[in-house]
Amino acid sequence: MLMQLKKILPLAALAVALPTLGMAQEAEAVADAAPDALEAVTALNTEMVFIMNSLLFLIGGFLVFFMAAGFCMLETGLVRSKNAAMQATKNVALFSLAGIAYFLVGFNLMYPLGDWVIEGWLGGVAPTVLEPVGVELADVDDIEYASIGSDFIFQLMFCAATASIVSGAVAERVKLFPFLVFVVVLTGIIYPIQASWSWGEGFLDELGFLDFAGSSIVHGAGAAAALAGCLVIGSRYGKYGKDGKVTVMPGSNLPLATLGMFILWFGWFGFNGGSQLAMGTIADVADVSRIFSNTNLAASGGAVAALILTTILYKKPDLTMVLNGALAGLVSITAEPLTPGLGMAVLIGAVGGVIVVLTVPLLDKLKIDDVVGAIPVHGFAGIWGTLAVVLTNPDATIGAQLVGIVLIFGFMFVASLVVWLIIKAVMGVRVSDEDQVTGLDKTDMGMEAYPEFKN
Amino acid sequence: MLMQLKKILPLAALAVALPTLGMAQEAEAVADAAPDALEAVTALNTEMVFIMNSLLFLIGGFLVFFMAAGFCMLETGLVRSKNAAMQATKNVALFSLAGIAYFLVGFNLMYPLGDWVIEGWLGGVAPTVLEPVGVELADVDDIEYASIGSDFIFQLMFCAATASIVSGAVAERVKLFPFLVFVVVLTGIIYPIQASWSWGEGFLDELGFLDFAGSSIVHGAGAAAALAGCLVIGSRYGKYGKDGKVTVMPGSNLPLATLGMFILWFGWFGFNGGSQLAMGTIADVADVSRIFSNTNLAASGGAVAALILTTILYKKPDLTMVLNGALAGLVSITAEPLTPGLGMAVLIGAVGGVIVVLTVPLLDKLKIDDVVGAIPVHGFAGIWGTLAVVLTNPDATIGAQLVGIVLIFGFMFVASLVVWLIIKAVMGVRVSDEDQVTGLDKTDMGMEAYPEFKN
Amino acid sequence: MLMQLKKILPLAALAVALPTLGMAQEAEAVADAAPDALEAVTALNTEMVFIMNSLLFLIGGFLVFFMAAGFCMLETGLVRSKNAAMQATKNVALFSLAGIAYFLVGFNLMYPLGDWVIEGWLGGVAPTVLEPVGVELADVDDIEYASIGSDFIFQLMFCAATASIVSGAVAERVKLFPFLVFVVVLTGIIYPIQASWSWGEGFLDELGFLDFAGSSIVHGAGAAAALAGCLVIGSRYGKYGKDGKVTVMPGSNLPLATLGMFILWFGWFGFNGGSQLAMGTIADVADVSRIFSNTNLAASGGAVAALILTTILYKKPDLTMVLNGALAGLVSITAEPLTPGLGMAVLIGAVGGVIVVLTVPLLDKLKIDDVVGAIPVHGFAGIWGTLAVVLTNPDATIGAQLVGIVLIFGFMFVASLVVWLIIKAVMGVRVSDEDQVTGLDKTDMGMEAYPEFKN
């Protein structure tokens, strides 16, 4: 580190030593170099901040990456076994495509860095280019922030999460390739444009809308896109009878779904903690620590609230509700994981858990078939979390939060609806009822997720 | 970092430059500022230590968090499928409740920081309060240690682990809510009091008892609470026949249990590595590295020993014994993962593996029904690990280790027994035999873990 | 950090202050201490680099460790359920034995640090010894690199990966203990010798062969050992009919295999990122960030290419091909994850995915029974990745790459073949056809992976 430090500091030493020895003239010349030495010490400081910030993004990157596995396990465990291989395929493919779309278009659309097509509303259009190999200080894009690559990998994972949310809601009846086309548009264009409004320093940021790690920007956005999808694609065959009867279609592998929830919780430390965007000062690392603690306790609050409430309402606890309660707690704290105290974090999460328990049946009444409960968990709890920012963050206003929520959900829903409708018209989006009965694994893939376990 | 550095250092530069230029008076004044510059350099150093220590806890925190998933998968895989959803529910709920209980009571009970109710024996009573948002140096609780939030999240995970250990032992017959009441008392009160004796600088610490990362303080403690639970709740229906016959009740999903073991091993790098409590010096990071290496090799030793010994004893290897052997190796090294050499680490772990293979049948002879082998793995191997500290750490004495083991196991067992008995009297703790035959998933939750896979 | 800093710097301050006060003589004496102060600042820098580099290895260590779980889940999910417990046992045991073998022999054989038995070809023979507890600066092995323990744990995981690759290929018919004997020789001797040629600064390194994180050195090496194993052990009973008919033997748990793939992808951030070997400068952390981004996008490219190509070739997508496509993308970028741009990373990965789709059927034509597709994924894509270095790294030559590939694959194959043949002669390597029909879990372990799920 700082090869130049070694070169400059001896000059400063001479500036100290020479006058003592009565060599005034030499000392004078050397003294000019002293300020350079100070610059070098400051540079060491600068360097460490850059390294620690980048490291935070790298750690956040792999943690949030793992949420892709969490979503996949959660969803694969909550669908019926005849659609489990398809659900796994969708999750691997959507994450892969999200990466490519975000690299080609999304990242610069989301972070135009002043280079807007329409100031504050529509970002830049160019593929992502990282800093060169072995970058030197002078060529670093933003020395007070972090390396572009670390930022890219971190932000990419958020983008991919929106698509993972959609895949759970529309499971068991959406066609694979039409779904993947939607994913490409969502992750390459729709989400990045919306996210640029707040995190790319666009107009919502100007307006004072606050959403720390994305209760609305990521989770609500995914839920809105999912809702549009559910409406366009329709419910699973047999889900809603003509007599209003709702057929329960239980998940085929609840331990796997539980694992998925735990992986999501694990990844959420990176999701929220990394969104501090800095770890190179005492204040920043202590803030990241607050965020870790609050994130964990909000999940606790959500899970416990869902456990108790389902037991009260239905006499028996419900594992999938507990899982979704924990996730709703996580979503709820995501808009402001820093400023609440620990007790408030528990409460914010608990309200999220209550919301999920109360709204999951609501969707069924509306005959909106959300297979894994993604819309309540990520959408309704996301709205709650975004509003709850005003409880603890004095910089937040209920007005700005409401405007943000309406615009984010509205844009995400409408844009997604248009794309879903176009895809429906061009390719079709829905697997036929007959094939749904057989199961997508066999009809669309010719394989089975658990070929030996069937009844 | 260190905005003040930039302000102070130029003064130091002037102190160097001015005398050279013959401006003695100005130089004299400026020279007074020079020591401040040195303070600033020292402050940079201090800051980096604080950041690195906090980062160690944050990394340790998410790694040990994931052990909750590991315990859940291990236990869910080792119970019969009719109880798998219940086992998953218990694990999610216990972890959630542990977080809330530890925040409300446990953390300050365990780390009173001089504020004891009874000096050295009973810690402080107050909910956890973290450092304020954007904390400044002057407001940091302990600048030579780490941020409170990072310490809280790390220590919380250890507390939750004790409850995870219990849930495995009493699986398949304990009632959900009575179990959760026990968890709240265990994680909020019993464990923190006991742990304060050593890690909160209580009387066992004074006595010279050494348990680096908790072979006894965490694992033994969980095992003692589990043993009390097993005795109060009784064995599963049908486990022990009147003729002394022991019915084998094989785990329903061994690949999932294997995953659980791997996740636990993964998390153990944080468990033991994070317990170095510091990473901001060459010595500390090298020590964490030693700990990682020893931890890994002890697990290797335990797994290999169990593999070989089961093959010798029973002619065939046994996967669950290999899994438990690896875990026993991990538990064994946990009391002292730093001072052993690599070869000694293998041996310490191997003895742990042997202990498990030999003591699992012992419990069955005593008709103590420990579903996953938690008492041998965490209790017997924990005792061994705590004693083994004297082999490599010259600061340890066999006397202090024995006193610590007796007091920790004794207190944990008695306190847990009392709590279990009270819960039994008030709420009941045991699911009826009929419901055990049907399975807890159906009777107590109205759902199935794998609704499509049953025979 | 740097206790000496506090002692030395005040002297420097006096050197500044004293001449100002006219105390020339004292100043002169004190001034001699000034250069020491500069050394102290440089030492802080040195210390931070050492800490950050070691931390990179520790993070890389636990990430790559988790790949052992990934391999285990992938392989256990891709075998038939009657062999799943055995496959899990093999994976736990191989990882455990690899640790012991690498500690006893492998590490110093691979990194002789000048202490070669045969210069550049055969490394040193001695068990690994770590730096002492609480190591001081003067006793650190290589202050510009990282702690030995951090390096050991990181490199060990690479070594273990080669064995994991083999276990997948030879699954469902290799005997447990003969397989484990092979693992010990592979991880203790064969792999370390081969890897020393490049990474231990041996003759291939001299020759200019470049393989950043081991497309050939690790993945190709594992594939070559696997190929030798497949040839010696023969195909599974019933796999290849006399009429040339290939019987498909579908994996029993594809969601678990999918999880395994995701865990491997997760771990690969450590595999490739950690191979930068340094994180203590702006350039290094930015390079690690590039590597994370490229690694992720290569996996994306591989998965998408496999998805599209299987759909084109077979009309339907294939989940296992998508999983292997992602893995092949990861293997392909591993030889050079730093120099490509993001678009090139996608392409390099995509070619890997194409290679896998095209070569998996080829092996079946050759009646080489590679259960999980390890040879195409790690071998053929590994060769491609090693060659692809020349596309973006100007230091690479096609000649040196070819020589490296031929020697690595040749040595690994021949050495493995000899060892497999010796083991076959001494112990036998193949489970009897009858026992294969019954399944290894029952015949060789007396247990079942999923005792309740069978048809």
Coordinates of C-alpha atoms in Angstrom, one line a residue, chain B residues 299-309 322 325-326 350, chain C residues 92-93 96-97 100:
Chain B
A299 CA -14.2 -31.5 12.6
S300 CA -12.2 -33.7 10.2
G301 CA -10.9 -35.7 13.1
G302 CA -14.3 -36.2 14.6
A303 CA -15.9 -37.3 11.4
V304 CA -13.1 -39.7 10.5
A305 CA -13.0 -41.2 14.0
A306 CA -16.7 -41.8 14.0
L307 CA -16.6 -43.3 10.5
I308 CA -13.8 -45.7 11.4
L309 CA -15.2 -46.6 14.8
V322 CA -20.3 -39.5 10.9
G325 CA -18.8 -37.2 14.9
A326 CA -17.9 -34.1 12.9
A350 CA -11.2 -37.4 17.0
Chain C
V92 CA -18.4 -35.7 4.4
A93 CA -15.6 -38.3 4.7
S96 CA -12.5 -34.6 6.4
L97 CA -9.7 -36.8 5.1
I100 CA -5.9 -34.3 7.4

